[in-house]
XYZ file of C-alpha atoms in Angstrom:
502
model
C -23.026 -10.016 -14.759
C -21.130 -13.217 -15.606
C -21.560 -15.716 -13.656
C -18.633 -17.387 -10.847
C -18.110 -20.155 -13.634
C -16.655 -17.773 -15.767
C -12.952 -17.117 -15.997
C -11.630 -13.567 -16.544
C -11.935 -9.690 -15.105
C -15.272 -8.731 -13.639
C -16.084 -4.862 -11.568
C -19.305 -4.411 -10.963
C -21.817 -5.249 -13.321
C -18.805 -5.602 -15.963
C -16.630 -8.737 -16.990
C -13.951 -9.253 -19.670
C -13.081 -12.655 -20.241
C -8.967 -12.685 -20.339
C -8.825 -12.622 -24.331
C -11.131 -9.240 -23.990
C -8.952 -8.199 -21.845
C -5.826 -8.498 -23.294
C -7.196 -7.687 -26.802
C -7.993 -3.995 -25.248
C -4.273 -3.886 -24.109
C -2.798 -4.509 -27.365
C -4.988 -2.221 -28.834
C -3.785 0.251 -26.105
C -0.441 -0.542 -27.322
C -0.766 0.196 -30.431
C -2.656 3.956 -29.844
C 0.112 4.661 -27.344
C 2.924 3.827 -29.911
C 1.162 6.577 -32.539
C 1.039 9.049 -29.994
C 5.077 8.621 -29.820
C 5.504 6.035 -26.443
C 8.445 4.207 -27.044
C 11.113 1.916 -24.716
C 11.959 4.098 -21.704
C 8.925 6.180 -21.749
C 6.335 6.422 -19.372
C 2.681 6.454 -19.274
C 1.113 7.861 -16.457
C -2.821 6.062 -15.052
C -5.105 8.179 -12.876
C -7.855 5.846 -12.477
C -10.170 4.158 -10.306
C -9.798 0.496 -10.057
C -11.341 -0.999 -13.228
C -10.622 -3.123 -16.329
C -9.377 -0.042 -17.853
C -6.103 0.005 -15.183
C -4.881 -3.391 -16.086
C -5.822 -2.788 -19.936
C -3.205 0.161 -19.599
C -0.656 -0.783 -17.424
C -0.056 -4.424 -19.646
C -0.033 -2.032 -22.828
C 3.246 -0.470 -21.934
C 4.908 -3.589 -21.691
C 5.390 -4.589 -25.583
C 6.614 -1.007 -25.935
C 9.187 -1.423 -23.212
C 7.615 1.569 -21.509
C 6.118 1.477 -17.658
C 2.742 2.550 -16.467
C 3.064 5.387 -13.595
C 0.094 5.122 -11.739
C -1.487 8.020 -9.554
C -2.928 8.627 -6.377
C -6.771 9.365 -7.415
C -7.117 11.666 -4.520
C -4.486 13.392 -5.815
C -5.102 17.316 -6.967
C -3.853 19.318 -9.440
C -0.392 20.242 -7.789
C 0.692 16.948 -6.706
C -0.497 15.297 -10.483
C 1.803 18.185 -11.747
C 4.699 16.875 -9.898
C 4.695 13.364 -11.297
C 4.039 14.344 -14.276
C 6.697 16.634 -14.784
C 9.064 14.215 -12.503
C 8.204 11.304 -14.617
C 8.535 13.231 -17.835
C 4.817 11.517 -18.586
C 4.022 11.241 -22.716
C 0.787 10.477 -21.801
C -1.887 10.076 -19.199
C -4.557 8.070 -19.137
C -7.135 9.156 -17.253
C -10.575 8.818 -15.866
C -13.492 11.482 -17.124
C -14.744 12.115 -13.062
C -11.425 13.012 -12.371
C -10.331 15.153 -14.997
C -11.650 18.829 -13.480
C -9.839 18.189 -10.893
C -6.602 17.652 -12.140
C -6.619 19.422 -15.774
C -5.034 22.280 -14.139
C -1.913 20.235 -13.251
C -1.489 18.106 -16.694
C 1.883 20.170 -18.696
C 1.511 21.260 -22.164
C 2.687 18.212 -24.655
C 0.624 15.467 -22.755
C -1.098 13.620 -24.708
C -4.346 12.751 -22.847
C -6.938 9.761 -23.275
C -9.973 10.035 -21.337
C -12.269 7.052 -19.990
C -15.941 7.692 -19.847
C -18.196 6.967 -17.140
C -20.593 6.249 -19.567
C -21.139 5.733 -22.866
C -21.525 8.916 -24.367
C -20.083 11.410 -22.264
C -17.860 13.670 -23.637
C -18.787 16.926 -21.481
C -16.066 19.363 -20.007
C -13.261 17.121 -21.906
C -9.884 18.761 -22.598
C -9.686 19.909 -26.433
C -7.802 17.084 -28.682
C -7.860 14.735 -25.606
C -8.927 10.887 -27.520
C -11.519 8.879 -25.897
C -10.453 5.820 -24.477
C -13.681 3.088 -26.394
C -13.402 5.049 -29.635
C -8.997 5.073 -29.487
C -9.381 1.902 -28.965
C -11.587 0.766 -31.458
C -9.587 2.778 -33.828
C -6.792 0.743 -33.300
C -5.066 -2.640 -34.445
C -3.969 -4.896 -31.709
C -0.330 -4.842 -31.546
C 1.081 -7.185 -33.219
C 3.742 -8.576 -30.031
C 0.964 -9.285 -26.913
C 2.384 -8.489 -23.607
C 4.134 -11.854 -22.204
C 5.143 -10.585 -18.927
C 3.707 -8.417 -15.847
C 4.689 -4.813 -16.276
C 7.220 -3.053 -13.743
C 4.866 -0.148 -12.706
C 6.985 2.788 -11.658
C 4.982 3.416 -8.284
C 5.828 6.938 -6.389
C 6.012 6.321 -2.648
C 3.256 7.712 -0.921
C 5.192 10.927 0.363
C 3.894 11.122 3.816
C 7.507 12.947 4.481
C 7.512 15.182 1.863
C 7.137 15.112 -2.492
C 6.692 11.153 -3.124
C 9.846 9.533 -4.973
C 9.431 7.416 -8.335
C 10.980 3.834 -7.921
C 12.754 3.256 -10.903
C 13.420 -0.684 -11.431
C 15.950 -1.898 -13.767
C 14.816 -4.923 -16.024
C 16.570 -8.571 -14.352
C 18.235 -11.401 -15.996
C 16.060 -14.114 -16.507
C 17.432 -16.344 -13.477
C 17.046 -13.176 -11.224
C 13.221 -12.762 -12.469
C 12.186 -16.130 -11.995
C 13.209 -15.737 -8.178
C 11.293 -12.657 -7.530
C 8.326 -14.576 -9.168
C 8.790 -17.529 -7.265
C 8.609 -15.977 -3.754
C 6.015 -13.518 -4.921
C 3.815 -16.505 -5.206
C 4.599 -18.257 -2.409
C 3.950 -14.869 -0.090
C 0.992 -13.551 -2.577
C -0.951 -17.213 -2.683
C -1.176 -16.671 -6.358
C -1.144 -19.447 -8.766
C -3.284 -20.297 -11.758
C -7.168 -21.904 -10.709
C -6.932 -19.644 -8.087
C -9.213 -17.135 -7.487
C -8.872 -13.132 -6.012
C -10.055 -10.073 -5.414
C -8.488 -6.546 -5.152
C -10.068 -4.830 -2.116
C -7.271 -1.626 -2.303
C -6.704 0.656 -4.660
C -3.887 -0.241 -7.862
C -1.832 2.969 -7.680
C -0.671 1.470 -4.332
C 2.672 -0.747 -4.705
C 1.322 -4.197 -2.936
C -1.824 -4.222 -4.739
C -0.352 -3.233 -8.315
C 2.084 -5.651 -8.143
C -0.326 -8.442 -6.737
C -2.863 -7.591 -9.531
C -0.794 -7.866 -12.587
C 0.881 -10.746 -11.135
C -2.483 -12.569 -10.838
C -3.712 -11.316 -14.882
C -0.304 -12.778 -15.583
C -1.365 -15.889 -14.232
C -4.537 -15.805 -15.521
C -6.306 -16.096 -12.146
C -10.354 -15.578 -11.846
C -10.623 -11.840 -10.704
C -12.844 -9.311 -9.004
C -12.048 -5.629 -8.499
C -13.573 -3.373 -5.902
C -13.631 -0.086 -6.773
C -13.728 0.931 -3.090
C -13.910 -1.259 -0.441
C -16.796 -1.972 1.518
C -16.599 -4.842 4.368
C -20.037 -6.303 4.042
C -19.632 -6.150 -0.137
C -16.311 -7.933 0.468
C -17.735 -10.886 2.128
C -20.188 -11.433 -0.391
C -17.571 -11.594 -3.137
C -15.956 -13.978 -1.319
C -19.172 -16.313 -1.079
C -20.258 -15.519 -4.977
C -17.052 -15.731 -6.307
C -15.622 -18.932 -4.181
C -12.370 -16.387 -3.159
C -9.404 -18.453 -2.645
C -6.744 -15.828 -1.870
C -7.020 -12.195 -1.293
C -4.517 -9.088 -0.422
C -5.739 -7.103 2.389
C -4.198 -3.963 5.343
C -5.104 -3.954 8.679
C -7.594 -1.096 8.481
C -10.168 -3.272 6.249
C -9.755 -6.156 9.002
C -10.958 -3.629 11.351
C -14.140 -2.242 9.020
C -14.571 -6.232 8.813
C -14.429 -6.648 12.728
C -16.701 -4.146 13.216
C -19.609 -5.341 11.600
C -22.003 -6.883 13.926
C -21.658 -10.756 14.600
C -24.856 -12.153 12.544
C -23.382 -10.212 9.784
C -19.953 -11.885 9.471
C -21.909 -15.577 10.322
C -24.364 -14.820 7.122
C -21.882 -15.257 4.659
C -19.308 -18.450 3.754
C -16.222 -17.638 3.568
C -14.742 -21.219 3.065
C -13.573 -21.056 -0.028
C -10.556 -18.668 1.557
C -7.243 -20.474 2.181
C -4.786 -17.557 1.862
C -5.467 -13.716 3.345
C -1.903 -12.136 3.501
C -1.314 -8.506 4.699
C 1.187 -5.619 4.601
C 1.374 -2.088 4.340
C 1.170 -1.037 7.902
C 1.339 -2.652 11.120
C -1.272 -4.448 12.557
C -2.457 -4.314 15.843
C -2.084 -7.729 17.595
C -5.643 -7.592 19.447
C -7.030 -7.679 15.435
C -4.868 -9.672 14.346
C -5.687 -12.160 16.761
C -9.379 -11.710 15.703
C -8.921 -12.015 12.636
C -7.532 -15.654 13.140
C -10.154 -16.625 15.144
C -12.529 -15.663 13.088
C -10.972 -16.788 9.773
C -8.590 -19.911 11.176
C -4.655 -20.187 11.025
C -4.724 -18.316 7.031
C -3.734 -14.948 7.955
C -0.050 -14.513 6.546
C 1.938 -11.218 6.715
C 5.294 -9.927 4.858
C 6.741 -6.869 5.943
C 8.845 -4.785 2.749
C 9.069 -2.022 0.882
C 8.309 -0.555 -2.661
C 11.929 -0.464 -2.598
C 12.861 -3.574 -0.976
C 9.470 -5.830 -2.335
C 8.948 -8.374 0.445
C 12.008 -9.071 2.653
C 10.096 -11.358 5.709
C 7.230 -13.521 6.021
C 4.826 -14.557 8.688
C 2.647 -17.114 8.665
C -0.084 -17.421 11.549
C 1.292 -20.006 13.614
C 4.612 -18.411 13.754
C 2.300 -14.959 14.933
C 0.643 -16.684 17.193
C 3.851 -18.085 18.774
C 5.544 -14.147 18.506
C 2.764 -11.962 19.096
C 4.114 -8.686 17.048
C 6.340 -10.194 14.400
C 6.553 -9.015 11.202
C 8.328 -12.755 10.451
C 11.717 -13.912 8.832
C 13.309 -13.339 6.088
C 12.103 -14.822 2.868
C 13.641 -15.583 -0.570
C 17.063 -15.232 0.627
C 16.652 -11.771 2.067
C 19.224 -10.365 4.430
C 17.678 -8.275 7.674
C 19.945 -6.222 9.873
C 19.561 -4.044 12.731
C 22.551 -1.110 12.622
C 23.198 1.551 15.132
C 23.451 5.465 13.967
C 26.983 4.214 13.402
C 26.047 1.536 10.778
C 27.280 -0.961 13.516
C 25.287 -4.523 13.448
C 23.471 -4.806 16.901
C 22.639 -8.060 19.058
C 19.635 -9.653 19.426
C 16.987 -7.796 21.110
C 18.433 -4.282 20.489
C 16.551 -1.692 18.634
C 17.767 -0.039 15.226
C 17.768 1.105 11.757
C 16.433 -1.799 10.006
C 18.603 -2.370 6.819
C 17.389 -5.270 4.259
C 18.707 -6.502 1.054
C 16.492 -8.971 -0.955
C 18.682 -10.748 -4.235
C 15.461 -11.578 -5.829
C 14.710 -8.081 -5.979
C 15.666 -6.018 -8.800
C 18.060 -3.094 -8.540
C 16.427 0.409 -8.180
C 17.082 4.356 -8.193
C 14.790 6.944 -7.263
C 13.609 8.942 -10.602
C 16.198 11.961 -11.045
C 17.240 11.617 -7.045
C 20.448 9.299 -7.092
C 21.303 11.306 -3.872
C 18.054 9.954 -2.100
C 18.946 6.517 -3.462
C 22.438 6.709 -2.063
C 21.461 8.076 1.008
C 19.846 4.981 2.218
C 22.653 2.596 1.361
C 24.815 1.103 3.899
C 27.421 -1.305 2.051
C 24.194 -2.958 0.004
C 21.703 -2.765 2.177
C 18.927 -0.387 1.812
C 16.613 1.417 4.595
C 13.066 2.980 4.346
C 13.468 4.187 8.200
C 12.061 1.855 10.099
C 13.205 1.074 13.479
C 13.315 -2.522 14.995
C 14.481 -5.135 17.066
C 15.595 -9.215 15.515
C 15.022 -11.708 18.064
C 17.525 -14.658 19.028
C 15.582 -16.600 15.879
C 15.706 -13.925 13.542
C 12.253 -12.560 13.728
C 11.843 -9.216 12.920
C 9.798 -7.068 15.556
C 9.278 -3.438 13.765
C 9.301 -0.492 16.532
C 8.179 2.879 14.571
C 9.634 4.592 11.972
C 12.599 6.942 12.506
C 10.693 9.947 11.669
C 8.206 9.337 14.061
C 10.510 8.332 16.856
C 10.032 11.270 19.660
C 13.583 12.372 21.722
C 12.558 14.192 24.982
C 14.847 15.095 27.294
C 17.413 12.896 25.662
C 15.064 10.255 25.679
C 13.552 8.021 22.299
C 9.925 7.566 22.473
C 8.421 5.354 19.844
C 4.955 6.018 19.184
C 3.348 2.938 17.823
C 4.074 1.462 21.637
C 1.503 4.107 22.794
C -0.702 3.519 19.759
C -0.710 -0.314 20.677
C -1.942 -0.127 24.002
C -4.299 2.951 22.723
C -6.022 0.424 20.297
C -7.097 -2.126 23.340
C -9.231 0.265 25.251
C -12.571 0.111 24.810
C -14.436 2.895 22.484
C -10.852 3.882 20.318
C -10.983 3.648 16.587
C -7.997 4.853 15.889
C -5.191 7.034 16.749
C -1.821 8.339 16.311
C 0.710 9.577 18.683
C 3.871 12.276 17.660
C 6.324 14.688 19.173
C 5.437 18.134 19.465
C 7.520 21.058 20.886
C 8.262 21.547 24.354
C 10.474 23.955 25.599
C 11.965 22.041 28.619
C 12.802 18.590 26.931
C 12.718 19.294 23.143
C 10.008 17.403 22.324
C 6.339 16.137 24.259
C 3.997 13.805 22.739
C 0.738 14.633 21.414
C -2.151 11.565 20.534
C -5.057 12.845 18.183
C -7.596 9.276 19.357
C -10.810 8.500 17.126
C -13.092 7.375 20.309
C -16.371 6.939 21.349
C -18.073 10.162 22.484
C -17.825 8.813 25.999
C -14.024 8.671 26.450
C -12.546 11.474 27.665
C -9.358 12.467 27.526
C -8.768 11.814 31.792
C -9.924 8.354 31.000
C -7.537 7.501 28.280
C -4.445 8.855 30.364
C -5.798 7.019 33.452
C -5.816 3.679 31.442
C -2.472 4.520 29.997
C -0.945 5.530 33.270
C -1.931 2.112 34.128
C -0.266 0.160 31.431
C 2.642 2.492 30.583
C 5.718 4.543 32.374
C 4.711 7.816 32.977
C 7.038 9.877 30.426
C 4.892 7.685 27.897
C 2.047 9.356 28.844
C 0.808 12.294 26.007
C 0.925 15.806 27.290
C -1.804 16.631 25.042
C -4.853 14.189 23.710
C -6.872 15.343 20.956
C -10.242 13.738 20.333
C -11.728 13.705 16.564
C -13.685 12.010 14.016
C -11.346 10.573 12.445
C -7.288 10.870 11.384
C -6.401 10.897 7.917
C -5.155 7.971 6.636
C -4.926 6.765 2.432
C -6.361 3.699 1.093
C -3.950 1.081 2.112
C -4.373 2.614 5.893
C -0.912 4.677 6.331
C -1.866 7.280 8.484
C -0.438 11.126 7.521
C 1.498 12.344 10.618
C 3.014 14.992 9.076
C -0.584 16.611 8.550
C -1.590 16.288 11.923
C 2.190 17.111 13.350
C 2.396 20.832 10.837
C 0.088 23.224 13.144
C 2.306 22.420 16.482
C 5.612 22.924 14.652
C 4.554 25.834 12.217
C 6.991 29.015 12.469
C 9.383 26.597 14.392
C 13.126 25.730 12.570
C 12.684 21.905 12.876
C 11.540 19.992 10.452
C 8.488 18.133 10.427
């Protein structure tokens, strides 16, 4: 392995200095542009993170086509949906993953497979190209990428079949904004140094990635994230500036004291996080721990990043999300599309300028749906304070009416994180027949908690009707990569036969 003095890509035991790397993009380029990818086409990535995923998404750009990347987890059904949805030329994909999806991949796909090893060629699709040997067989293209690709991410459909952001390109003024307060809420900048500790087919870390190859910033992937691994990246590499969620600040928290002291970890002047809220007890570690460098935007694949938060500000608002940034516009409307007052809970609605326009791939409905005179909404719910601080509730399918009254769950899952012995856990509406809906919490605890104890502490802390009917203890609640939690699989077996939707 290269050593931290070197400048360029590394995974594992591999590196690629940046001219590597971007000679095995236009190279990528080139292959694509035989197999027929053109300007508007897409080019669809189901692979871990490696060299390989930036290689691929920067070779669509010379083409004018856009990378789709793919939830690895993914099987054969969902693949089959994006790749039809996306109308897909080709996919690029990794060899481990192949059985699993080859069932899902329609007929006039080209495919390019990427070995584990060198070598292996076993159970490969017939005509499918191998990534080393389609590359080698190629010419670089002759026009290198000179910009970060726009990805076309599909949200991660935890309400039903995900939706592919389509972005249109910006005028030059428009792009140099988005850039501009990308770096200043990403930390990115060249001599800086990163690693990716999420997976790329998520929005945040794609777009942080490629900005930072762009930039030409010193990099180092994780293929999955381990806490203990991650610190000593951060001590090898001299990490300047990393993209994190709140679930890895937890793994991180977790690990016993003399752990956490054995490694130095001051090199790091920027940790920013997103994704999914963060609960203010860990938060408030984490800044402890780590000193006033933990920033946090709150936005959308949609919106990109619409507030920012540094930690002095959180420290002074315990539960903001921040302000707006870049000339973002945040407003909370009522069912009615009515503007509310400070301190009142609503539909938050955000427009940022710097962002550029966007449709939802063959759903202009969807994309209309969520418009209210310019202003866009990915249904959260939330309060602005008197300063404009945004303060995010729950999201309005996971708010919980009974008996005519709203219920937002991530209050409950707040004070369920402070006790003692709970890991996780997530709180939703189930039927009742009296009042519509009753709430239901599924808790990740210690085996000593029981379920008398954890409404006895809640009882304590919160009015009664916020109290779950029904507590369900498990091993754990399933949540993807970047920590959103699935409701809708846990919600399905209380509503099944029922009319409502889930």
């Amino acid at each position: 392995m290269e050593g931290s003095e070197a400048v360029g890509v590394r995974c594992g035991e591999r590196f690629a200095s940046y001219p590597q790397l971007i000679d095995g993009a236009r190279r990528a380029a080139t292959g694509l542009s035989a197999l027929g990818v053109g300007a508007g086409d897409r080019v669809a990535l189901m692979l871990h993170n490696d060299l390989e995923f930036l290689q691929a998404s920067f070779a669509a750009v010379p083409l004018g086509a856009s990378a789709v990347p793919i939830n690895w987890h993914w099987r054969a059904d969902e693949v089959q949906y994006v790749l039809r949805d996306s109308g897909a030329k080709a996919l690029i994909v990794d060899a481990d993953l192949w059985p699993t999806v080859a069932a899902g991949v329609p007929d006039g796909v080209a495919v390019i497979v990427v070995p584990a090893a060198a070598g292996e060629a076993d159970g490969l699709p017939a005509g499918a190209l191998r990534w080393p040997e389609w590359l080698a067989a190629s010419e670089p293209h002759q026009e290198p990428p000179e910009r970060a690709p726009l990805s076309m991410i599909y949200t991660s459909g935890t309400t039903g079949r995900p939706k592919g952001v389509v972005r249109e390109e910006s005028e030059d003024e428009r792009r140099e904004q988005m850039l501009a307060m990308l770096d200043e809420v990403f930390g990115l900048g060249p001599g800086e140094r990163t690693v990716i500790p999420a997976p790329m087919y998520h929005t945040a870390p794609n777009v942080y990635a490629l900005l930072a190859v762009a930039k030409g910033m010193d990099m180092t992937i994780m293929r999955r994230f381990d806490p203990e691994e991650f610190l000593a990246i951060v001590e090898r590499q001299r990490i300047t500036a990393v993209q994190m969620v709140p679930t890895m600040f937890v793994r991180l928290l977790a690990l016993a004291e003399p752990v956490r002291n054995r490694y130095d970890l001051s090199s790091l002047k920027w940790v920013v996080h997103a994704a999914a809220p963060c609960p203010p007890d860990v938060k408030r570690a984490m800044i402890d721990w780590l000193g006033p460098i933990v920033v946090e935007y709150y936005g959308g694949t949609e919106s990109g990043p619409v507030t920012f938060c540094d930690s002095e500000a959180w420290l002074s608002r315990p539960g903001t999300v921040g302000r707006p940034v870049g000339g973002a516009v945040v407003k909370i409307l009522d069912a009615d599309g009515r503007e509310l007052a400070a301190g009142e809970s609503g539909d938050v609605y955000v427009n940022q300028p710097a962002s550029p326009n966007f449709t939802y791939n063959n759903d202009p409905d969807k994309r209309a749906s969520i418009d209210h005179d310019g202003l866009i909404t990915v249904g959260d719910i939330g309060y602005l304070d008197a300063d404009d601080y945004l303060y995010l509730n729950d999201r309005r399918t996971d708010m919980v009416i009974s008996g005519g009254v709203n219920i937002y769950p991530a209050e409950i899952e707040s004070c369920l994180i402070g006790l003692d012995g709970v890991r996780d856990c997530a709180v939703f509406g189930i039927p009742d027949d009296e009042f519509g809906e009753a709430l239901a919490a599924h808790i990740d605890a210690d085996p000593e908690l029981t379920a008398d104890a954890i409404r006895a502490y809640l009882r304590e802390r919160l009015a009664g009707y916020k109290v779950p009917r029904v507590i369900e203890l498990s091993d754990s609640l399933p949540r993807d990569d970047t920590g959103k939690l699935f409701k809708r699989r846990l919600r399905e077996p209380y509503w099944a036969g029922r009319s409502r939707r889930i």
